[in-house]
Amino acid sequence: MSEAKNTNEKVVKYPQKKKSATALYAALALLIVGICIYQIFKINYSPVKTEIALEKTVSKAVTTDGFVVRDETYITADAVGTLVPLVTDGKRVARGDDVAVVFTSENAARVYSQMQSVETDIAYFESLKNKIGIQTSDVESMDERVYSACESYAVAIADGDIDALETYEDTVCETITARQLSTGTVIEPTEKLNSLYAQRDALQAQSGGFVTVQANNPGYYIAHVDGYETAFAYESVSGITGEQIETLLQSSPTPTENLKNCMGKLVDSFNWYILCVIDAESAGSLSAGRRIPVEFPLTSAETISAEVVSVQNAGTDKSAVILRCNLMNAQYAALRKEQVRLVLENFTGYQVNNKAIREVDGVKGVYTVSGNIIKFKKVELAYSDSEYSVCVTPKDDNGNPKSGYVSLYDEIIVEGTDLYDGKILG
């Protein structure tokens, strides 16, 4: 009798073959991933580090302390109280012009201020009344005036020109109102004017208690006095020495109690001077008659173009420099002892990292990359500091730029090894 087969027995078919296929697929997947990673790395890898040559302007300058001398005379008045200027500092006035008001009490000052405001409103509405009934078909021109006024107002805000802000604001209002009137808008200012006239009459009844200060002669008016107005004679500036300039910079002003009757001052002459002492090496590039930009880093005054009057020896390795200016505004009027920055020279060229500059066969230059080919280009240094240089392109006898020099947007190699002209980057 034969034995029955065990139907529960499991049969495993080709176990070794299945394991081999799985390992093969895994290895193939790793190979594909590795190839992709290598290709990405190859695309992004560069054997050199580069920077782009961009145009840049740098200044060779020296910073020092300066003392400002003007042709100043005090305006005096036998009055005590609060001084309120009527004109902006640095504005030119004629002899006899009202330049300030001195109030004996706070109430007198308040009434005067209110009266000035009312007078301004009356002038505006009287002007408005005269324009009623005048119409025009040139609306486009009126629109341009409005846009221009708004633009000037926005620029004044952006520049922080507080002194002119009120004037620009008034101009915006006037141009908008003029456009409304010219296109038929009905405005009746009579009632407003009657109210303003009544306010003016009431204020005039309360007015008093002030003294008007007038200009003794023509000049630029400055409301404040600092005690240095007579520190050095204006007519002797051209002969001042370095030692005298340093003494001025260390000097103290006239005590304020001695100036209590001074109601401001007048600058009689157009020209004013900046006196300073700098190192002799920096002064070597200056000469009489040359104009240089002068900056005032710690103030709101803008850069001014000043003429070199003279450069004098001021001792060991020092020179006294006298600079003449002829512009005046509120910011320049406030200058006295200031930090000044004299811009001796400006250089415009291509900025190049100093690490990129090499010397090949006695010629200074840099290696650049064009496509994947390295090329050597010459440089002519106009200015250098600890990190970067400004390179310029020299010109031939005909005034044409020479070839073979660094140019705008060149890709300059900053870091790399085994570099030479014509090498192909792999």
CSV table of C-alpha atoms in Angstrom, one decimal:
chain,number,residue,atom,x,y,z
A,1,MET,CA,0.0,0.0,0.0
A,2,SER,CA,1.6,3.2,-1.1
A,3,GLU,CA,2.1,6.2,1.2
A,4,ALA,CA,-0.2,9.3,0.7
A,5,LYS,CA,1.5,12.6,-0.3
A,6,ASN,CA,1.6,15.4,2.3
A,7,THR,CA,-0.5,18.1,0.7
A,8,ASN,CA,0.5,20.7,3.3
A,9,GLU,CA,4.1,20.8,2.2
A,10,LYS,CA,5.2,24.2,0.7
A,11,VAL,CA,7.5,24.3,-2.3
A,12,VAL,CA,9.9,27.2,-2.7
A,13,LYS,CA,10.8,27.9,-6.3
A,14,TYR,CA,14.1,29.7,-7.4
A,15,PRO,CA,14.8,31.7,-4.1
A,16,GLN,CA,18.3,32.6,-5.1
A,17,LYS,CA,17.2,34.1,-8.5
A,18,LYS,CA,14.7,36.5,-6.8
A,19,LYS,CA,17.3,37.8,-4.4
A,20,SER,CA,19.7,38.5,-7.1
A,21,ALA,CA,17.2,40.5,-9.1
A,22,THR,CA,16.3,42.7,-6.1
A,23,ALA,CA,20.0,43.5,-5.5
A,24,LEU,CA,20.5,44.4,-9.2
A,25,TYR,CA,17.6,46.8,-9.2
A,26,ALA,CA,18.9,48.5,-6.0
A,27,ALA,CA,22.3,48.9,-7.5
A,28,LEU,CA,20.9,50.3,-10.7
A,29,ALA,CA,18.8,52.8,-8.8
A,30,LEU,CA,21.9,54.0,-6.8
A,31,LEU,CA,23.9,54.3,-9.9
A,32,ILE,CA,21.2,56.5,-11.6
A,33,VAL,CA,21.0,58.7,-8.4
A,34,GLY,CA,24.7,59.0,-8.3
A,35,ILE,CA,24.9,60.0,-12.0
A,36,CYS,CA,22.3,62.7,-11.4
A,37,ILE,CA,24.1,64.1,-8.3
A,38,TYR,CA,27.4,64.1,-10.2
A,39,GLN,CA,25.8,66.0,-13.2
A,40,ILE,CA,24.2,68.6,-10.9
A,41,PHE,CA,27.5,69.0,-9.1
A,42,LYS,CA,29.4,69.3,-12.4
A,43,ILE,CA,27.0,72.0,-13.6
A,44,ASN,CA,27.2,74.1,-10.5
A,45,TYR,CA,30.9,73.5,-9.6
A,46,SER,CA,33.4,76.1,-10.6
A,47,PRO,CA,37.1,75.6,-10.0
A,48,VAL,CA,37.4,79.4,-9.6
A,49,LYS,CA,35.7,82.2,-7.7
A,50,THR,CA,34.8,85.3,-9.7
A,51,GLU,CA,33.5,88.9,-9.3
A,52,ILE,CA,31.9,91.1,-11.9
A,53,ALA,CA,33.8,94.4,-12.8
A,54,LEU,CA,31.3,97.3,-12.2
A,55,GLU,CA,31.8,101.0,-12.5
A,56,LYS,CA,32.5,102.8,-9.3
A,57,THR,CA,33.5,106.3,-8.3
A,58,VAL,CA,35.6,106.8,-5.1
A,59,SER,CA,37.0,109.9,-3.5
A,60,LYS,CA,40.4,110.6,-2.0
A,61,ALA,CA,39.6,112.9,0.8
A,62,VAL,CA,40.8,114.2,4.2
A,63,THR,CA,38.7,114.9,7.2
A,64,THR,CA,39.6,117.7,9.7
A,65,ASP,CA,38.2,120.5,11.8
A,66,GLY,CA,37.3,123.8,10.1
A,67,PHE,CA,36.5,127.3,11.3
A,68,VAL,CA,34.2,129.5,9.3
A,69,VAL,CA,34.8,133.3,9.0
A,70,ARG,CA,32.3,135.7,7.5
A,71,ASP,CA,32.1,139.5,7.2
A,72,GLU,CA,29.7,139.8,10.1
A,73,THR,CA,28.3,142.8,11.9
A,74,TYR,CA,25.9,142.8,14.8
A,75,ILE,CA,22.4,144.3,14.6
A,76,THR,CA,21.8,145.9,18.0
A,77,ALA,CA,18.6,147.3,19.5
A,78,ASP,CA,17.7,148.7,22.9
A,79,ALA,CA,15.0,146.1,23.6
A,80,VAL,CA,14.6,143.1,25.8
A,81,GLY,CA,12.3,140.2,25.1
A,82,THR,CA,11.5,137.4,22.7
A,83,LEU,CA,13.2,137.8,19.3
A,84,VAL,CA,11.1,136.5,16.3
A,85,PRO,CA,12.8,136.6,12.9
A,86,LEU,CA,10.8,137.9,10.0
A,87,VAL,CA,13.1,136.5,7.3
A,88,THR,CA,14.9,133.1,6.9
A,89,ASP,CA,18.5,132.8,8.0
A,90,GLY,CA,20.8,133.4,5.0
A,91,LYS,CA,18.3,135.5,3.0
A,92,ARG,CA,19.6,138.7,1.5
A,93,VAL,CA,17.9,141.9,2.7
A,94,ALA,CA,18.2,145.6,1.8
A,95,ARG,CA,19.0,148.4,4.1
A,96,GLY,CA,15.9,149.4,6.2
A,97,ASP,CA,14.1,146.1,5.7
A,98,ASP,CA,12.3,144.7,8.8
A,99,VAL,CA,14.2,141.6,9.8
A,100,ALA,CA,12.9,140.7,13.2
A,101,VAL,CA,10.5,141.7,15.9
A,102,VAL,CA,11.2,141.8,19.7
A,103,PHE,CA,8.2,141.2,21.9
A,104,THR,CA,8.1,142.4,25.5
A,105,SER,CA,5.5,139.8,26.5
A,106,GLU,CA,4.2,136.4,25.5
A,107,ASN,CA,0.8,137.9,24.8
A,108,ALA,CA,2.2,140.5,22.4
A,109,ALA,CA,4.0,137.7,20.5
A,110,ARG,CA,0.9,135.6,20.3
A,111,VAL,CA,-1.3,138.6,19.1
A,112,TYR,CA,1.3,139.5,16.5
A,113,SER,CA,1.5,135.9,15.2
A,114,GLN,CA,-2.3,135.7,14.9
A,115,MET,CA,-2.4,139.0,13.0
A,116,GLN,CA,0.3,137.8,10.5
A,117,SER,CA,-1.8,134.6,9.9
A,118,VAL,CA,-5.0,136.7,9.4
A,119,GLU,CA,-3.2,139.0,7.0
A,120,THR,CA,-2.0,136.1,5.0
A,121,ASP,CA,-5.6,134.7,4.8
A,122,ILE,CA,-7.0,138.1,3.7
A,123,ALA,CA,-4.4,138.4,0.9
A,124,TYR,CA,-5.3,134.9,-0.3
A,125,PHE,CA,-9.1,135.4,-0.3
A,126,GLU,CA,-8.8,138.9,-1.9
A,127,SER,CA,-6.7,137.3,-4.7
A,128,LEU,CA,-9.4,134.6,-5.0
A,129,LYS,CA,-12.1,137.2,-5.3
A,130,ASN,CA,-10.3,138.8,-8.2
A,131,LYS,CA,-10.3,135.5,-10.1
A,132,ILE,CA,-14.0,134.9,-9.9
A,133,GLY,CA,-15.7,134.9,-13.3
A,134,ILE,CA,-12.4,134.2,-15.2
A,135,GLN,CA,-12.8,130.9,-17.1
A,136,THR,CA,-10.6,129.2,-19.6
A,137,SER,CA,-10.8,126.2,-21.9
A,138,ASP,CA,-7.2,125.3,-21.4
A,139,VAL,CA,-7.8,122.8,-18.7
A,140,GLU,CA,-4.8,120.8,-19.7
A,141,SER,CA,-2.5,123.7,-18.8
A,142,MET,CA,-4.2,124.1,-15.5
A,143,ASP,CA,-3.8,120.4,-14.7
A,144,GLU,CA,-0.1,120.7,-15.5
A,145,ARG,CA,0.3,123.5,-13.0
A,146,VAL,CA,-1.5,121.4,-10.3
A,147,TYR,CA,0.7,118.4,-11.0
A,148,SER,CA,3.9,120.5,-11.0
A,149,ALA,CA,2.9,122.2,-7.7
A,150,CYS,CA,2.2,118.8,-6.1
A,151,GLU,CA,5.5,117.4,-7.4
A,152,SER,CA,7.4,120.3,-5.9
A,153,TYR,CA,5.6,119.8,-2.6
A,154,ALA,CA,6.4,116.1,-2.6
A,155,VAL,CA,10.1,116.7,-3.3
A,156,ALA,CA,10.3,119.3,-0.5
A,157,ILE,CA,8.9,116.7,1.9
A,158,ALA,CA,11.3,114.0,0.7
A,159,ASP,CA,14.3,116.4,1.0
A,160,GLY,CA,13.2,117.6,4.4
A,161,ASP,CA,13.1,121.2,3.2
A,162,ILE,CA,11.0,122.5,6.1
A,163,ASP,CA,11.7,126.2,5.3
A,164,ALA,CA,10.1,125.9,1.9
A,165,LEU,CA,7.3,123.5,2.8
A,166,GLU,CA,4.7,126.1,3.7
A,167,THR,CA,5.3,128.0,0.4
A,168,TYR,CA,4.8,124.8,-1.7
A,169,GLU,CA,1.7,124.0,0.3
A,170,ASP,CA,0.2,127.4,-0.5
A,171,THR,CA,1.0,127.0,-4.1
A,172,VAL,CA,-0.8,123.6,-4.3
A,173,CYS,CA,-3.9,125.1,-2.8
A,174,GLU,CA,-3.8,128.1,-5.1
A,175,THR,CA,-3.4,126.0,-8.3
A,176,ILE,CA,-6.2,123.7,-7.3
A,177,THR,CA,-8.5,126.6,-6.5
A,178,ALA,CA,-7.6,128.4,-9.8
A,179,ARG,CA,-8.5,125.2,-11.7
A,180,GLN,CA,-11.8,125.0,-10.0
A,181,LEU,CA,-12.7,128.6,-10.8
A,182,SER,CA,-11.5,128.3,-14.4
A,183,THR,CA,-13.9,125.4,-15.0
A,184,GLY,CA,-17.0,127.1,-13.6
A,185,THR,CA,-16.9,126.1,-9.9
A,186,VAL,CA,-18.8,128.8,-7.9
A,187,ILE,CA,-16.9,130.2,-4.9
A,188,GLU,CA,-18.1,133.2,-2.9
A,189,PRO,CA,-15.3,134.5,-0.5
A,190,THR,CA,-17.1,137.7,0.6
A,191,GLU,CA,-18.4,136.3,3.8
A,192,LYS,CA,-15.1,134.8,4.7
A,193,LEU,CA,-13.3,138.1,4.0
A,194,ASN,CA,-15.7,140.0,6.2
A,195,SER,CA,-15.0,137.6,9.1
A,196,LEU,CA,-11.2,138.0,8.5
A,197,TYR,CA,-11.5,141.8,8.5
A,198,ALA,CA,-13.3,141.7,11.8
A,199,GLN,CA,-10.6,139.5,13.3
A,200,ARG,CA,-7.9,141.8,12.1
A,201,ASP,CA,-9.6,144.9,13.7
A,202,ALA,CA,-9.9,143.0,17.0
A,203,LEU,CA,-6.3,142.0,17.0
A,204,GLN,CA,-5.1,145.5,16.0
A,205,ALA,CA,-6.8,146.8,19.1
A,206,GLN,CA,-4.8,144.4,21.2
A,207,SER,CA,-1.5,144.9,19.4
A,208,GLY,CA,1.5,146.6,20.9
A,209,GLY,CA,4.4,145.7,23.1
A,210,PHE,CA,7.0,145.0,20.4
A,211,VAL,CA,10.0,146.6,18.7
A,212,THR,CA,10.7,146.1,15.0
A,213,VAL,CA,14.4,145.5,14.1
A,214,GLN,CA,15.6,146.8,10.8
A,215,ALA,CA,18.8,146.0,8.7
A,216,ASN,CA,21.5,148.6,9.1
A,217,ASN,CA,22.8,147.9,5.6
A,218,PRO,CA,22.4,145.3,2.8
A,219,GLY,CA,23.5,141.8,3.5
A,220,TYR,CA,22.6,138.2,4.5
A,221,TYR,CA,20.5,138.2,7.7
A,222,ILE,CA,21.2,135.6,10.4
A,223,ALA,CA,19.0,135.6,13.5
A,224,HIS,CA,21.4,133.9,15.9
A,225,VAL,CA,24.7,135.0,17.2
A,226,ASP,CA,27.3,132.6,18.6
A,227,GLY,CA,30.0,134.9,20.0
A,228,TYR,CA,32.6,134.1,17.3
A,229,GLU,CA,31.7,137.0,15.0
A,230,THR,CA,34.7,139.0,16.0
A,231,ALA,CA,37.1,136.1,16.7
A,232,PHE,CA,39.2,137.0,13.7
A,233,ALA,CA,39.3,140.0,11.4
A,234,TYR,CA,37.6,139.2,8.1
A,235,GLU,CA,39.9,141.4,6.1
A,236,SER,CA,43.0,139.6,7.5
A,237,VAL,CA,41.9,136.0,6.5
A,238,SER,CA,44.3,135.7,3.5
A,239,GLY,CA,47.3,136.1,5.8
A,240,ILE,CA,46.2,133.8,8.6
A,241,THR,CA,48.7,131.2,9.8
A,242,GLY,CA,48.3,127.6,10.8
A,243,GLU,CA,48.9,128.4,14.4
A,244,GLN,CA,46.2,131.1,14.4
A,245,ILE,CA,43.7,128.6,12.8
A,246,GLU,CA,44.5,126.0,15.5
A,247,THR,CA,44.0,128.8,18.2
A,248,LEU,CA,40.6,129.7,16.7
A,249,LEU,CA,39.5,126.0,16.8
A,250,GLN,CA,40.4,125.9,20.5
A,251,SER,CA,39.0,129.3,21.4
A,252,SER,CA,35.9,130.1,23.4
A,253,PRO,CA,33.0,132.4,22.3
A,254,THR,CA,32.2,135.8,23.7
A,255,PRO,CA,29.9,135.3,26.8
A,256,THR,CA,26.2,135.6,25.9
A,257,GLU,CA,25.6,138.3,28.6
A,258,ASN,CA,27.8,140.6,26.5
A,259,LEU,CA,25.5,140.0,23.5
A,260,LYS,CA,22.1,140.6,25.0
A,261,ASN,CA,21.4,143.7,22.9
A,262,CYS,CA,22.3,141.8,19.7
A,263,MET,CA,19.3,141.1,17.6
A,264,GLY,CA,21.0,139.0,14.9
A,265,LYS,CA,23.7,139.9,12.5
A,266,LEU,CA,24.3,140.8,8.8
A,267,VAL,CA,26.9,139.1,6.5
A,268,ASP,CA,28.0,142.0,4.4
A,269,SER,CA,30.2,140.3,1.8
A,270,PHE,CA,29.3,137.5,-0.7
A,271,ASN,CA,32.4,135.5,0.1
A,272,TRP,CA,33.1,133.6,3.3
A,273,TYR,CA,35.9,131.3,4.3
A,274,ILE,CA,36.7,127.9,5.7
A,275,LEU,CA,40.0,127.7,7.6
A,276,CYS,CA,41.6,124.3,8.4
A,277,VAL,CA,44.9,122.5,8.9
A,278,ILE,CA,45.6,119.2,7.2
A,279,ASP,CA,48.7,117.0,6.7
A,280,ALA,CA,51.2,118.2,4.3
A,281,GLU,CA,51.0,115.1,2.1
A,282,SER,CA,47.3,115.7,1.4
A,283,ALA,CA,47.8,119.4,0.9
A,284,GLY,CA,50.3,118.6,-1.8
A,285,SER,CA,47.6,118.0,-4.3
A,286,LEU,CA,46.0,121.5,-3.6
A,287,SER,CA,46.9,124.7,-5.3
A,288,ALA,CA,45.5,128.3,-5.3
A,289,GLY,CA,42.6,128.8,-7.7
A,290,ARG,CA,41.6,125.1,-7.7
A,291,ARG,CA,38.0,124.3,-6.7
A,292,ILE,CA,37.2,121.2,-4.6
A,293,PRO,CA,34.0,119.8,-3.0
A,294,VAL,CA,33.7,120.3,0.7
A,295,GLU,CA,31.4,118.2,2.8
A,296,PHE,CA,30.0,118.8,6.3
A,297,PRO,CA,29.4,115.3,7.6
A,298,LEU,CA,27.9,116.2,11.0
A,299,THR,CA,25.4,118.8,9.7
A,300,SER,CA,22.5,119.1,7.2
A,301,ALA,CA,24.5,121.4,5.0
A,302,GLU,CA,25.0,120.1,1.4
A,303,THR,CA,28.3,119.7,-0.2
A,304,ILE,CA,29.7,123.0,-1.5
A,305,SER,CA,32.2,123.8,-4.1
A,306,ALA,CA,35.0,125.9,-2.6
A,307,GLU,CA,38.0,127.7,-4.1
A,308,VAL,CA,41.4,127.2,-2.7
A,309,VAL,CA,42.8,130.6,-1.7
A,310,SER,CA,46.1,129.5,-0.4
A,311,VAL,CA,48.0,126.6,1.1
A,312,GLN,CA,50.7,127.5,3.6
A,313,ASN,CA,53.3,125.6,5.6
A,314,ALA,CA,52.0,125.2,9.2
A,315,GLY,CA,54.9,123.4,10.8
A,316,THR,CA,56.2,119.8,10.7
A,317,ASP,CA,54.1,117.8,8.2
A,318,LYS,CA,51.2,120.2,8.4
A,319,SER,CA,49.7,122.8,6.1
A,320,ALA,CA,47.1,125.6,6.6
A,321,VAL,CA,44.4,125.7,3.9
A,322,ILE,CA,42.1,128.6,3.2
A,323,LEU,CA,39.0,128.0,1.2
A,324,ARG,CA,36.6,130.6,-0.2
A,325,CYS,CA,32.8,130.0,-0.7
A,326,ASN,CA,30.1,132.3,-2.1
A,327,LEU,CA,26.8,130.4,-1.5
A,328,MET,CA,24.5,131.2,1.4
A,329,ASN,CA,21.4,129.6,2.9
A,330,ALA,CA,20.1,128.7,6.3
A,331,GLN,CA,22.4,125.6,6.6
A,332,TYR,CA,25.6,127.5,5.6
A,333,ALA,CA,24.6,130.4,7.9
A,334,ALA,CA,24.7,128.1,10.9
A,335,LEU,CA,28.2,126.8,10.3
A,336,ARG,CA,31.1,127.8,12.6
A,337,LYS,CA,33.3,125.2,14.1
A,338,GLU,CA,32.6,122.1,12.0
A,339,GLN,CA,34.1,118.8,10.9
A,340,VAL,CA,34.8,119.2,7.2
A,341,ARG,CA,35.8,116.7,4.6
A,342,LEU,CA,37.9,118.0,1.7
A,343,VAL,CA,37.5,115.9,-1.4
A,344,LEU,CA,40.9,116.1,-3.0
A,345,GLU,CA,40.2,113.9,-6.0
A,346,ASN,CA,37.6,111.7,-7.6
A,347,PHE,CA,38.4,108.5,-9.4
A,348,THR,CA,35.9,106.7,-11.7
A,349,GLY,CA,36.7,103.3,-13.1
A,350,TYR,CA,36.1,99.6,-12.6
A,351,GLN,CA,36.2,98.1,-9.1
A,352,VAL,CA,38.6,95.2,-8.8
A,353,ASN,CA,39.3,93.0,-5.7
A,354,ASN,CA,42.9,93.4,-4.8
A,355,LYS,CA,43.1,89.6,-4.4
A,356,ALA,CA,42.5,89.3,-8.2
A,357,ILE,CA,45.5,91.5,-9.2
A,358,ARG,CA,48.6,89.6,-10.3
A,359,GLU,CA,51.8,90.4,-12.1
A,360,VAL,CA,52.6,88.3,-15.2
A,361,ASP,CA,55.9,89.0,-17.0
A,362,GLY,CA,56.2,92.3,-15.3
A,363,VAL,CA,52.7,93.4,-16.3
A,364,LYS,CA,49.9,94.0,-13.7
A,365,GLY,CA,46.6,92.4,-14.6
A,366,VAL,CA,43.8,90.0,-13.7
A,367,TYR,CA,42.5,86.7,-15.1
A,368,THR,CA,39.0,86.8,-16.5
A,369,VAL,CA,36.6,84.1,-17.6
A,370,SER,CA,34.9,84.2,-21.0
A,371,GLY,CA,32.7,81.2,-21.5
A,372,ASN,CA,35.1,78.5,-20.1
A,373,ILE,CA,38.3,80.1,-21.3
A,374,ILE,CA,40.6,82.1,-19.1
A,375,LYS,CA,42.1,85.3,-20.4
A,376,PHE,CA,44.7,87.7,-18.9
A,377,LYS,CA,43.7,91.4,-19.0
A,378,LYS,CA,45.9,94.3,-18.0
A,379,VAL,CA,44.9,96.9,-15.3
A,380,GLU,CA,45.9,100.5,-14.7
A,381,LEU,CA,45.3,101.4,-11.1
A,382,ALA,CA,43.9,104.9,-10.4
A,383,TYR,CA,43.1,104.3,-6.7
A,384,SER,CA,43.6,101.5,-4.1
A,385,ASP,CA,42.6,100.9,-0.5
A,386,SER,CA,43.1,97.8,1.6
A,387,GLU,CA,40.4,95.7,-0.2
A,388,TYR,CA,39.7,97.1,-3.7
A,389,SER,CA,41.2,99.1,-6.5
A,390,VAL,CA,39.7,101.3,-9.1
A,391,CYS,CA,41.1,100.6,-12.5
A,392,VAL,CA,40.9,102.9,-15.6
A,393,THR,CA,41.4,102.3,-19.3
A,394,PRO,CA,44.3,104.3,-20.6
A,395,LYS,CA,44.1,106.0,-24.0
A,396,ASP,CA,46.4,106.1,-27.0
A,397,ASP,CA,47.9,109.1,-28.7
A,398,ASN,CA,44.6,109.6,-30.6
A,399,GLY,CA,42.5,109.6,-27.5
A,400,ASN,CA,41.0,106.1,-28.1
A,401,PRO,CA,40.8,103.5,-25.3
A,402,LYS,CA,43.6,101.0,-25.4
A,403,SER,CA,42.7,97.3,-25.9
A,404,GLY,CA,43.6,94.4,-23.6
A,405,TYR,CA,42.5,96.2,-20.4
A,406,VAL,CA,39.7,95.3,-17.9
A,407,SER,CA,36.3,96.5,-19.1
A,408,LEU,CA,32.8,96.8,-17.7
A,409,TYR,CA,31.1,93.5,-16.7
A,410,ASP,CA,34.3,91.4,-17.1
A,411,GLU,CA,34.1,88.2,-14.9
A,412,ILE,CA,37.3,88.5,-12.9
A,413,ILE,CA,38.8,85.5,-11.1
A,414,VAL,CA,39.4,86.3,-7.4
A,415,GLU,CA,40.3,82.8,-6.2
A,416,GLY,CA,41.8,79.9,-8.2
A,417,THR,CA,45.0,78.0,-8.8
A,418,ASP,CA,47.1,77.0,-11.8
A,419,LEU,CA,45.8,79.9,-13.9
A,420,TYR,CA,47.2,81.0,-17.2
A,421,ASP,CA,46.0,82.8,-20.4
A,422,GLY,CA,44.1,80.5,-22.7
A,423,LYS,CA,43.4,77.8,-20.1
A,424,ILE,CA,40.1,75.9,-20.6
A,425,LEU,CA,38.1,75.3,-17.5
A,426,GLY,CA,36.8,71.7,-17.3
